[in-house]
Amino acid sequence: MSNISIHNIAQDGHLYHEDKQKIIYLTPSEPLKYDTNKWFYKEMPALEQWFKDMTSQYELHQKQDSNHLAFTFPENERLSQEWINAIKDRGFQLGILEFYIIEGTELAQLTSRKDIDIKEVDESNIEDYLNIYYSFALPYGKPFAIESVNNARQTILQKKDSKKRLVAYVDNEPVGTVDVIITDETIEIDSFGVIEQFQRQGIGSTIQAYIGNLANERPVILVADGEDTAKDMYTKQGYMYQSFVYHIVKEEVN
């Protein structure tokens, strides 16, 4: 697993521009999604350059009705107090994403409930998946949730999906979903969640054990919000912390 890093995490969206300093993602089909409309810095910019980049990003986002600014900083790059002050003074929210990894064979050993049925998403159960997907997206705003569901539905029905999307059922009731991104090197867990009233009942562990069996000898990777309690669950389940990135978002810039 030594050659696996946060750069193995799949990145959605359209790659608009790349140079030695940064990567620009710009995705007109989903303008409200922060992660597909952002700048990722390969190298830490000077503050003065970041001020200029804010203006450039604002102009690009205006053209496609993206009403936010978003930047991700280099892996394991700590922000100085000067940077933190500048970020907060300009109305950005500061967050941290943490990269975790576990061997698939180890994940497969998690306790599984036999009464949970895990199915791949297709035309027959797409609405089960999308209803849960919508509920998880709704806290970020109804327009974003609608945009996300519409894009997911189109991707699934047109069979252009790069992900294996799964739904977990208890007594034929959909209770959780996860997206799995499969490569030759890794299995990535994304958009993983269990409906609140069904949490802490072994459903999440069952889903992950299923993914561990899918991974077999490959490592399983994911990115977790550094301020979310979910990362504590991953640590207890045997995931190993590897690295972090800071990311910042400014909403409602108009």
XYZ file of N, CA and C in Angstrom:
762
model
N 0.818 -1.215 0.000
C 0.000 0.000 0.000
C 0.851 1.264 0.000
N 2.165 1.106 0.010
C 3.044 2.257 0.190
C 2.954 3.264 -0.949
N 2.558 2.804 -2.144
C 2.505 3.718 -3.285
C 1.120 4.321 -3.476
N 0.186 4.035 -2.566
C -1.169 4.567 -2.652
C -1.234 5.870 -1.859
N -1.790 6.915 -2.459
C -1.893 8.212 -1.790
C -3.253 8.835 -2.065
N -3.463 10.011 -1.526
C -4.714 10.731 -1.729
C -4.947 11.039 -3.208
N -3.883 11.001 -3.990
C -4.013 11.259 -5.429
C -4.668 10.084 -6.161
N -4.833 8.952 -5.468
C -5.579 7.830 -6.039
C -7.091 8.020 -5.919
N -7.509 9.011 -5.140
C -8.940 9.301 -5.000
C -9.465 9.853 -6.319
N -10.561 9.286 -6.793
C -11.146 9.732 -8.066
C -11.666 11.162 -7.940
N -11.536 11.920 -8.998
C -12.009 13.301 -9.030
C -13.074 13.450 -10.102
N -14.290 13.761 -9.679
C -15.366 14.021 -10.630
C -15.186 15.395 -11.257
N -15.899 15.609 -12.350
C -15.906 16.927 -12.970
C -14.997 17.030 -14.178
N -15.099 18.173 -14.836
C -14.339 18.429 -16.061
C -13.039 19.151 -15.740
N -11.919 18.575 -16.197
C -10.619 19.217 -16.024
C -10.493 20.317 -17.073
N -10.566 21.542 -16.615
C -10.581 22.706 -17.502
C -9.173 23.167 -17.865
N -8.260 23.094 -16.891
C -6.895 23.587 -17.120
C -5.960 22.967 -16.087
N -4.721 22.701 -16.510
C -3.706 22.195 -15.589
C -2.351 22.764 -15.957
N -1.606 23.194 -14.927
C -0.224 23.621 -15.117
C 0.589 23.154 -13.908
N 1.799 23.657 -13.750
C 2.669 23.170 -12.684
C 2.168 23.544 -11.294
N 1.411 24.621 -11.215
C 0.970 25.119 -9.917
C -0.403 24.604 -9.477
N -1.299 24.329 -10.447
C -2.690 24.073 -10.063
C -3.435 23.261 -11.121
N -4.598 22.748 -10.695
C -5.564 22.113 -11.592
C -6.892 22.830 -11.401
N -7.534 23.198 -12.504
C -8.825 23.877 -12.442
C -9.909 22.925 -12.927
N -10.904 22.702 -12.068
C -12.080 21.907 -12.438
C -13.254 22.855 -12.642
N -13.893 22.721 -13.795
C -15.006 23.595 -14.159
C -16.044 22.726 -14.866
N -17.218 22.601 -14.277
C -18.207 21.636 -14.764
C -19.557 22.315 -14.946
N -19.835 22.847 -16.130
C -21.079 23.589 -16.364
C -22.347 22.773 -16.134
N -22.267 21.447 -16.268
C -23.463 20.616 -16.104
C -23.906 20.500 -14.645
N -23.033 20.821 -13.712
C -23.392 20.811 -12.290
C -22.719 21.996 -11.585
N -23.170 23.208 -11.887
C -22.506 24.413 -11.395
C -22.553 24.600 -9.884
N -23.491 23.954 -9.199
C -23.645 24.152 -7.763
C -22.769 23.228 -6.927
N -22.100 22.281 -7.554
C -21.284 21.313 -6.820
C -19.878 21.863 -6.608
N -19.511 22.036 -5.350
C -18.220 22.639 -5.029
C -17.047 21.807 -5.535
N -17.130 20.486 -5.353
C -15.981 19.625 -5.629
C -15.663 19.511 -7.111
N -16.626 19.804 -7.973
C -16.363 19.721 -9.414
C -16.156 21.094 -10.036
N -16.148 22.106 -9.194
C -15.879 23.478 -9.639
C -14.966 24.125 -8.603
N -13.684 23.838 -8.725
C -12.710 24.278 -7.728
C -11.326 24.365 -8.361
N -10.407 24.929 -7.610
C -8.991 24.923 -7.989
C -8.236 24.079 -6.972
N -7.411 23.165 -7.487
C -6.573 22.329 -6.632
C -5.117 22.759 -6.827
N -4.519 23.238 -5.755
C -3.129 23.693 -5.839
C -2.162 22.520 -5.678
N -1.269 22.358 -6.652
C -0.190 21.379 -6.527
C 0.936 21.928 -5.654
N 1.135 23.242 -5.752
C 2.137 23.940 -4.956
C 1.450 25.076 -4.212
N 1.918 25.364 -3.015
C 1.307 26.419 -2.208
C 1.576 27.780 -2.849
N 0.522 28.537 -3.157
C 0.729 29.849 -3.763
C 1.074 30.899 -2.708
N 1.640 31.998 -3.148
C 1.783 33.159 -2.273
C 0.399 33.768 -2.062
N 0.219 34.458 -0.956
C -1.077 35.074 -0.679
C -1.510 36.007 -1.799
N -0.553 36.774 -2.311
C -0.880 37.725 -3.377
C -1.402 37.003 -4.616
N -0.837 35.824 -4.909
C -1.304 35.042 -6.051
C -2.705 34.511 -5.796
N -2.964 34.088 -4.568
C -4.301 33.588 -4.234
C -5.364 34.680 -4.395
N -5.020 35.901 -4.014
C -5.968 37.009 -4.194
C -6.323 37.171 -5.676
N -5.316 37.060 -6.532
C -5.561 37.154 -7.976
C -6.380 35.960 -8.464
N -6.069 34.776 -7.923
C -6.785 33.562 -8.327
C -8.261 33.629 -7.941
N -8.556 34.256 -6.817
C -9.953 34.419 -6.414
C -10.733 35.187 -7.473
N -10.135 36.252 -7.971
C -10.787 37.055 -9.006
C -10.971 36.251 -10.285
N -9.939 35.501 -10.672
C -10.026 34.689 -11.893
C -11.094 33.609 -11.757
N -11.125 32.948 -10.598
C -12.131 31.904 -10.397
C -13.532 32.501 -10.387
N -13.701 33.628 -9.752
C -15.011 34.284 -9.713
C -15.517 34.553 -11.128
N -14.645 35.041 -11.986
C -15.046 35.355 -13.363
C -15.441 34.090 -14.122
N -14.683 33.009 -13.944
C -15.024 31.739 -14.595
C -16.348 31.183 -14.076
N -16.545 31.250 -12.775
C -17.762 30.712 -12.178
C -18.995 31.518 -12.565
N -18.822 32.828 -12.712
C -19.950 33.671 -13.114
C -20.514 33.242 -14.463
N -19.640 32.830 -15.356
C -20.059 32.469 -16.717
C -20.923 31.210 -16.749
N -20.852 30.381 -15.711
C -21.637 29.137 -15.707
C -22.599 29.077 -14.510
N -22.831 30.233 -13.878
C -23.786 30.334 -12.760
C -23.378 29.527 -11.534
N -22.084 29.399 -11.310
C -21.597 28.839 -10.046
C -21.479 29.983 -9.043
N -22.168 29.847 -7.921
C -22.260 30.947 -6.965
C -21.357 30.719 -5.749
N -20.159 30.199 -5.998
C -19.237 29.912 -4.906
C -17.797 30.054 -5.387
N -16.876 30.069 -4.435
C -15.445 29.948 -4.702
C -14.935 28.758 -3.893
N -14.028 27.974 -4.468
C -13.526 26.785 -3.768
C -12.081 26.509 -4.160
N -11.260 26.230 -3.148
C -9.845 25.925 -3.360
C -9.433 24.765 -2.451
N -8.574 23.888 -2.973
C -7.970 22.820 -2.179
C -6.462 23.006 -2.214
N -5.830 22.888 -1.058
C -4.394 23.135 -0.948
C -3.601 21.829 -1.019
N -2.280 21.911 -1.206
C -1.470 20.704 -1.401
C -1.536 19.741 -0.207
N -1.301 18.474 -0.512
C -1.349 17.424 0.509
C -0.345 17.695 1.623
N -0.825 17.576 2.870
C -0.012 17.726 4.087
C 0.623 19.106 4.227
N 0.038 20.101 3.583
C 0.548 21.474 3.671
C -0.203 22.212 4.772
N 0.506 22.541 5.853
C -0.098 23.280 6.953
C -0.270 24.750 6.569
N -1.359 25.348 7.025
C -1.605 26.755 6.744
C -1.099 27.602 7.907
N -0.362 28.653 7.583
C 0.135 29.560 8.611
C -1.022 30.387 9.170
N -0.778 31.034 10.301
C -1.817 31.885 10.889
C -2.166 33.037 9.958
N -1.180 33.512 9.217
C -1.445 34.575 8.245
C -2.441 34.104 7.191
N -2.255 32.885 6.714
C -3.182 32.312 5.739
C -4.569 32.129 6.347
N -4.629 31.574 7.544
C -5.923 31.333 8.196
C -6.675 32.638 8.396
N -5.963 33.678 8.817
C -6.605 34.985 9.002
C -7.145 35.521 7.683
N -6.343 35.389 6.613
C -6.765 35.890 5.301
C -7.991 35.134 4.794
N -8.002 33.835 5.012
C -9.130 33.000 4.577
C -10.413 33.409 5.294
N -10.329 33.543 6.606
C -11.517 33.889 7.390
C -11.968 35.324 7.136
N -11.012 36.232 6.970
C -11.359 37.636 6.714
C -12.133 37.798 5.412
N -11.930 36.879 4.480
C -12.601 36.964 3.176
C -13.840 36.069 3.089
N -14.285 35.596 4.232
C -15.567 34.907 4.295
C -15.565 33.449 3.882
N -14.398 32.818 3.854
C -14.315 31.401 3.486
C -14.509 30.500 4.707
N -15.085 29.336 4.465
C -15.142 28.277 5.471
C -13.935 27.366 5.266
N -13.240 27.085 6.354
C -12.034 26.258 6.298
C -12.354 24.846 6.764
N -12.011 23.861 5.943
C -12.230 22.465 6.304
C -10.988 21.640 6.036
N -11.012 20.413 6.524
C -9.887 19.511 6.309
C -10.422 18.141 5.898
N -9.811 17.571 4.883
C -10.162 16.230 4.422
C -9.013 15.288 4.751
N -9.349 14.118 5.288
C -8.337 13.153 5.696
C -8.445 11.883 4.860
N -7.301 11.362 4.480
C -7.215 10.178 3.620
C -6.948 8.942 4.469
N -7.779 7.905 4.271
C -7.663 6.662 5.037
C -7.563 5.461 4.100
N -6.948 4.393 4.616
C -6.748 3.192 3.809
C -6.823 1.951 4.702
N -7.294 0.842 4.129
C -7.346 -0.436 4.833
C -7.236 -1.549 3.793
N -6.660 -2.667 4.182
C -6.606 -3.814 3.275
C -8.015 -4.383 3.093
N -8.360 -4.738 1.853
C -9.673 -5.297 1.589
C -9.952 -6.554 2.393
N -8.929 -7.387 2.559
C -9.100 -8.634 3.315
C -9.421 -8.362 4.781
N -8.875 -7.275 5.319
C -9.173 -6.906 6.710
C -10.595 -6.361 6.830
N -11.004 -5.556 5.865
C -12.350 -4.980 5.884
C -13.411 -6.072 5.777
N -13.110 -7.096 5.009
C -14.063 -8.195 4.806
C -14.361 -8.951 6.093
N -13.511 -8.786 7.108
C -13.696 -9.504 8.367
C -14.653 -8.805 9.326
N -15.122 -7.601 8.970
C -16.088 -6.916 9.828
C -17.360 -7.754 9.957
N -18.004 -7.633 11.098
C -19.231 -8.393 11.348
C -20.335 -7.977 10.382
N -21.002 -8.964 9.797
C -22.073 -8.699 8.831
C -23.400 -9.238 9.345
N -24.443 -8.474 9.092
C -25.798 -8.948 9.389
C -26.324 -9.758 8.206
N -26.840 -10.929 8.486
C -27.309 -11.816 7.422
C -28.629 -11.360 6.813
N -29.360 -10.483 7.543
C -30.676 -10.068 7.052
C -30.617 -8.831 6.161
N -29.415 -8.349 5.882
C -29.259 -7.166 5.032
C -28.951 -7.606 3.606
N -29.725 -7.086 2.687
C -29.562 -7.415 1.268
C -28.931 -6.216 0.569
N -27.810 -6.427 -0.089
C -27.113 -5.347 -0.792
C -27.232 -5.586 -2.288
N -27.785 -4.594 -2.983
C -28.037 -4.730 -4.414
C -27.366 -3.600 -5.190
N -26.906 -3.942 -6.391
C -26.372 -2.922 -7.285
C -27.532 -2.141 -7.897
N -27.323 -0.850 -8.115
C -28.376 0.015 -8.648
C -28.548 -0.217 -10.147
N -29.797 -0.375 -10.566
C -30.138 -0.442 -11.983
C -31.508 0.214 -12.153
N -32.119 0.025 -13.320
C -33.398 0.682 -13.593
C -34.494 0.257 -12.618
N -34.382 -0.939 -12.062
C -35.446 -1.462 -11.198
C -35.457 -0.853 -9.797
N -34.300 -0.382 -9.328
C -34.250 0.165 -7.965
C -33.600 1.542 -7.900
N -33.519 2.217 -9.038
C -32.845 3.511 -9.086
C -33.492 4.531 -8.157
N -34.825 4.500 -8.039
C -35.492 5.485 -7.191
C -35.199 5.244 -5.711
N -35.003 4.000 -5.310
C -34.592 3.715 -3.928
C -33.266 4.406 -3.630
N -32.338 4.268 -4.558
C -31.025 4.899 -4.405
C -31.144 6.417 -4.398
N -31.880 6.969 -5.357
C -31.948 8.419 -5.509
C -32.693 9.094 -4.365
N -33.667 8.424 -3.778
C -34.373 9.003 -2.635
C -33.431 9.203 -1.452
N -32.572 8.213 -1.208
C -31.585 8.352 -0.135
C -30.528 9.383 -0.522
N -30.094 9.334 -1.765
C -29.111 10.284 -2.296
C -29.603 11.712 -2.087
N -30.880 11.938 -2.389
C -31.484 13.268 -2.237
C -31.476 13.704 -0.772
N -31.821 12.793 0.130
C -31.878 13.148 1.550
C -30.503 13.524 2.094
N -29.449 12.880 1.587
C -28.094 13.211 2.026
C -27.621 14.541 1.429
N -28.109 14.887 0.237
C -27.700 16.128 -0.429
C -28.491 17.337 0.054
N -29.688 17.120 0.593
C -30.598 18.212 0.943
C -30.027 19.217 1.950
N -29.230 18.792 2.943
C -28.664 19.780 3.870
C -27.813 20.850 3.182
N -27.372 20.593 1.956
C -26.571 21.572 1.215
C -27.441 22.484 0.351
N -28.762 22.348 0.497
C -29.688 23.200 -0.240
C -30.498 22.423 -1.260
N -31.771 22.799 -1.404
C -32.656 22.087 -2.326
C -32.184 22.174 -3.777
N -31.741 23.356 -4.264
C -31.257 23.409 -5.657
C -30.102 22.445 -5.911
N -29.168 22.366 -4.949
C -28.040 21.444 -5.101
C -28.517 19.997 -5.101
N -29.451 19.668 -4.203
C -29.956 18.296 -4.118
C -30.639 17.883 -5.416
N -31.447 18.781 -5.972
C -32.143 18.487 -7.231
C -31.137 18.304 -8.362
N -30.157 19.207 -8.445
C -29.127 19.102 -9.484
C -28.367 17.784 -9.361
N -28.002 17.406 -8.145
C -27.235 16.182 -7.919
C -28.022 14.943 -8.319
N -29.295 14.895 -7.935
C -30.135 13.745 -8.260
C -30.344 13.639 -9.766
N -30.602 14.761 -10.410
C -30.818 14.744 -11.863
C -29.581 14.255 -12.601
N -28.406 14.710 -12.167
C -27.163 14.265 -12.802
C -26.907 12.784 -12.554
N -27.167 12.326 -11.329
C -26.969 10.907 -11.017
C -27.929 10.038 -11.822
N -29.189 10.454 -11.906
C -30.175 9.675 -12.665
C -29.756 9.561 -14.132
N -29.349 10.672 -14.712
C -28.946 10.676 -16.116
C -27.737 9.770 -16.339
N -26.762 9.863 -15.448
C -25.555 9.043 -15.573
C -25.878 7.555 -15.493
N -26.739 7.180 -14.558
C -27.091 5.768 -14.376
C -27.887 5.243 -15.563
N -28.915 5.983 -15.966
C -29.802 5.502 -17.027
C -29.111 5.458 -18.382
N -28.163 6.377 -18.601
C -27.431 6.385 -19.867
C -26.243 5.427 -19.844
N -26.090 4.734 -18.707
C -25.028 3.729 -18.539
C -23.637 4.311 -18.817
N -23.440 5.536 -18.319
C -22.143 6.196 -18.440
C -21.411 6.225 -17.101
N -21.882 5.402 -16.182
C -21.386 5.470 -14.814
C -20.016 4.822 -14.674
N -19.122 5.509 -13.983
C -17.810 4.946 -13.666
C -17.810 4.323 -12.272
N -18.962 4.376 -11.610
C -19.071 3.880 -10.242
C -20.026 2.692 -10.180
N -19.778 1.821 -9.213
C -20.748 0.785 -8.864
C -21.543 1.345 -7.683
N -22.828 1.581 -7.898
C -23.668 2.172 -6.847
C -24.487 1.066 -6.183
N -24.485 1.072 -4.862
C -25.123 0.006 -4.100
C -26.184 0.559 -3.153
N -27.229 -0.247 -2.933
C -28.272 0.069 -1.955
C -28.392 -1.098 -0.983
N -28.467 -0.780 0.303
C -28.668 -1.802 1.332
C -30.129 -1.802 1.766
N -30.690 -3.005 1.912
C -32.096 -3.157 2.287
C -32.230 -3.973 3.569
N -33.181 -3.571 4.407
C -33.611 -4.360 5.558
C -35.114 -4.574 5.409
N -35.538 -5.814 5.310
C -36.956 -6.133 5.086
C -37.505 -5.377 3.873
N -36.724 -5.360 2.812
C -37.083 -4.713 1.540
C -37.171 -3.190 1.621
N -36.734 -2.614 2.736
C -36.713 -1.156 2.871
C -35.293 -0.645 2.645
N -35.103 0.316 1.721
C -33.765 0.868 1.497
C -33.310 1.692 2.695
N -32.121 1.384 3.203
C -31.656 2.028 4.437
C -30.286 2.690 4.300
N -29.570 2.416 3.216
C -28.245 3.001 3.058
C -27.727 2.847 1.644
N -26.777 3.698 1.289
C -26.194 3.659 -0.050
C -24.688 3.886 0.024
N -24.013 3.473 -1.028
C -22.585 3.739 -1.167
C -22.228 3.674 -2.645
N -21.275 4.495 -3.044
C -20.700 4.429 -4.383
C -19.319 3.791 -4.269
N -19.020 2.866 -5.162
C -17.739 2.163 -5.143
C -17.026 2.416 -6.466
N -15.801 2.899 -6.378
C -15.002 3.195 -7.566
C -13.889 2.151 -7.650
N -13.929 1.362 -8.689
C -13.049 0.197 -8.812
C -11.940 0.465 -9.822
N -10.696 0.279 -9.396
C -9.556 0.336 -10.309
C -8.728 -0.931 -10.109
N -7.706 -1.093 -10.930
C -6.830 -2.256 -10.782
C -6.071 -2.224 -9.456
N -5.813 -1.005 -8.943
C -4.998 -0.856 -7.739
C -5.806 -0.783 -6.454
N -6.965 -0.131 -6.511
C -7.714 0.160 -5.291
C -9.219 0.018 -5.495
N -9.925 -0.008 -4.366
C -11.376 0.147 -4.325
C -11.643 1.386 -3.471
N -12.378 2.342 -4.012
C -12.659 3.571 -3.272
C -14.116 3.618 -2.828
N -14.317 3.994 -1.568
C -15.655 4.206 -1.021
C -15.986 5.691 -1.110
N -17.169 5.996 -1.656
C -17.591 7.392 -1.793
C -19.085 7.486 -1.498
N -19.518 8.656 -1.037
C -20.946 8.925 -0.794
C -21.591 7.813 0.033
N -20.924 7.432 1.096
C -21.365 6.327 1.949
C -22.232 6.863 3.080
N -23.416 6.299 3.242
C -24.271 6.747 4.332
C -25.401 5.785 4.630
N -25.839 5.814 5.878
C -26.989 5.035 6.336
C -28.012 6.019 6.893
N -29.283 5.834 6.556
C -30.345 6.705 7.061
C -30.282 6.751 8.588
N -30.490 7.942 9.147
C -30.217 8.183 10.564
C -30.886 7.180 11.500
N -32.159 6.882 11.277
C -32.855 5.994 12.213
C -32.377 4.547 12.145
N -31.548 4.235 11.140
C -31.011 2.879 11.011
C -29.520 2.806 11.360
N -28.949 3.910 11.820
C -27.532 3.921 12.168
C -27.285 3.172 13.476
N -26.019 2.759 13.666
C -25.577 2.033 14.863
C -26.313 0.703 15.035
N -26.649 0.091 13.911
C -27.312 -1.214 13.941
C -26.546 -2.255 13.116
N -25.291 -1.945 12.794
C -24.466 -2.896 12.055
C -24.635 -2.856 10.551
N -25.419 -1.893 10.063
C -25.646 -1.810 8.615
C -24.397 -1.300 7.903
N -23.779 -0.254 8.461
C -22.567 0.293 7.857
C -21.446 -0.728 7.795
N -21.271 -1.495 8.869
C -20.235 -2.535 8.888
C -20.521 -3.619 7.856
N -21.793 -3.956 7.693
C -22.170 -4.975 6.710
C -21.855 -4.511 5.291
N -22.168 -3.245 5.006
C -21.867 -2.688 3.685
C -20.362 -2.709 3.434
N -19.589 -2.328 4.449
C -18.135 -2.278 4.272
C -17.532 -3.678 4.133
N -18.065 -4.641 4.859
C -17.583 -6.018 4.702
C -17.853 -6.515 3.285
N -18.996 -6.129 2.742
C -19.338 -6.471 1.354
C -18.295 -5.884 0.399
N -17.926 -4.629 0.642
C -16.924 -3.972 -0.204
C -15.555 -4.622 -0.021
N -15.239 -5.021 1.211
C -13.982 -5.719 1.458
C -13.880 -7.004 0.660
N -14.968 -7.748 0.587
C -14.985 -8.972 -0.226
C -14.847 -8.654 -1.706
N -15.426 -7.534 -2.113
C -15.305 -7.094 -3.501
C -13.855 -6.731 -3.824
N -13.195 -6.095 -2.851
C -11.810 -5.651 -3.047
C -10.834 -6.820 -3.062
N -11.091 -7.817 -2.226
C -10.207 -8.970 -2.094
C -8.816 -8.514 -1.659
N -7.805 -8.639 -2.510
C -6.434 -8.297 -2.125
C -6.120 -6.809 -2.283
N -7.026 -6.063 -2.883
C -6.765 -4.639 -3.102
C -7.067 -3.817 -1.847
N -6.342 -2.717 -1.624
C -6.677 -1.835 -0.508
C -7.948 -1.046 -0.796
N -8.655 -0.700 0.262
C -9.853 0.134 0.176
C -9.487 1.517 0.701
N -9.854 2.555 -0.046
C -9.476 3.917 0.316
C -10.710 4.804 0.400
N -10.579 5.885 1.167
C -11.652 6.873 1.247
C -11.103 8.177 1.795
N -11.883 9.233 1.606
C -11.589 10.533 2.192
C -12.721 10.882 3.142
N -12.372 11.306 4.360
C -13.370 11.659 5.366
C -13.179 13.101 5.806
N -14.278 13.746 6.153
C -14.234 15.093 6.707
C -13.524 15.030 8.054
N -12.473 15.819 8.196
C -11.692 15.792 9.423
C -12.451 16.249 10.646
N -13.597 16.920 10.447
C -14.397 17.412 11.568
C -15.654 16.574 11.778
N -15.764 15.461 11.064
C -16.942 14.599 11.137
C -16.647 13.396 12.027
N -17.631 12.997 12.830
C -17.434 11.847 13.721
C -17.283 10.538 12.956
N -17.656 10.520 11.664
C -17.522 9.291 10.873
C -16.078 8.809 10.827
N -15.132 9.744 10.878
C -13.727 9.327 10.800
C -13.335 8.479 12.008
N -13.981 8.722 13.155
C -13.706 7.910 14.340
C -14.167 6.470 14.121
N -15.307 6.324 13.427
C -15.806 4.990 13.098
C -14.812 4.259 12.209
N -14.278 4.960 11.209
C -13.332 4.322 10.300
C -12.079 3.853 11.047
N -11.605 4.683 11.961
C -10.419 4.316 12.738
C -10.678 3.067 13.578
N -11.846 3.008 14.211
C -12.200 1.842 15.031
C -12.308 0.578 14.184
N -12.681 0.749 12.920
C -12.842 -0.407 12.039
C -11.522 -0.865 11.428
N -10.444 -0.137 11.708
C -9.136 -0.581 11.252
C -8.508 0.246 10.148
N -9.205 1.282 9.683
C -8.615 2.149 8.666
C -7.408 2.879 9.246
N -6.407 3.099 8.407
C -5.201 3.808 8.825
C -5.168 5.199 8.196
N -4.966 6.201 9.044
C -4.838 7.580 8.562
C -3.535 7.731 7.783
N -3.609 8.435 6.629
C -2.430 8.594 5.779
C -2.001 10.046 5.592
N -2.965 10.926 5.310
C -2.599 12.308 4.996
C -3.835 13.195 5.039
N -3.626 14.489 4.788
C -4.735 15.437 4.817
C -4.553 16.511 3.750
N -5.648 17.182 3.430
C -5.599 18.417 2.641
C -6.572 19.408 3.263
N -6.190 20.679 3.247
C -7.118 21.744 3.611
C -7.921 22.138 2.379
N -9.193 22.439 2.594
C -10.005 22.967 1.504
C -10.868 24.102 2.048
N -11.141 25.077 1.201
C -11.917 26.240 1.622
C -13.021 26.514 0.611
N -14.150 26.996 1.113
C -15.299 27.318 0.273
C -15.898 28.634 0.740
N -16.270 29.464 -0.210
C -17.049 30.669 0.071
C -18.355 30.556 -0.694
N -19.462 30.567 0.038
C -20.776 30.406 -0.572
C -21.402 31.761 -0.886
N -22.367 31.726 -1.810
C -23.175 32.916 -2.123
C -22.297 34.141 -2.374
N -21.427 34.048 -3.357
C -20.490 35.140 -3.619
C -21.127 36.303 -4.372
N -22.296 36.092 -4.949
C -22.957 37.175 -5.689
C -23.715 38.099 -4.744
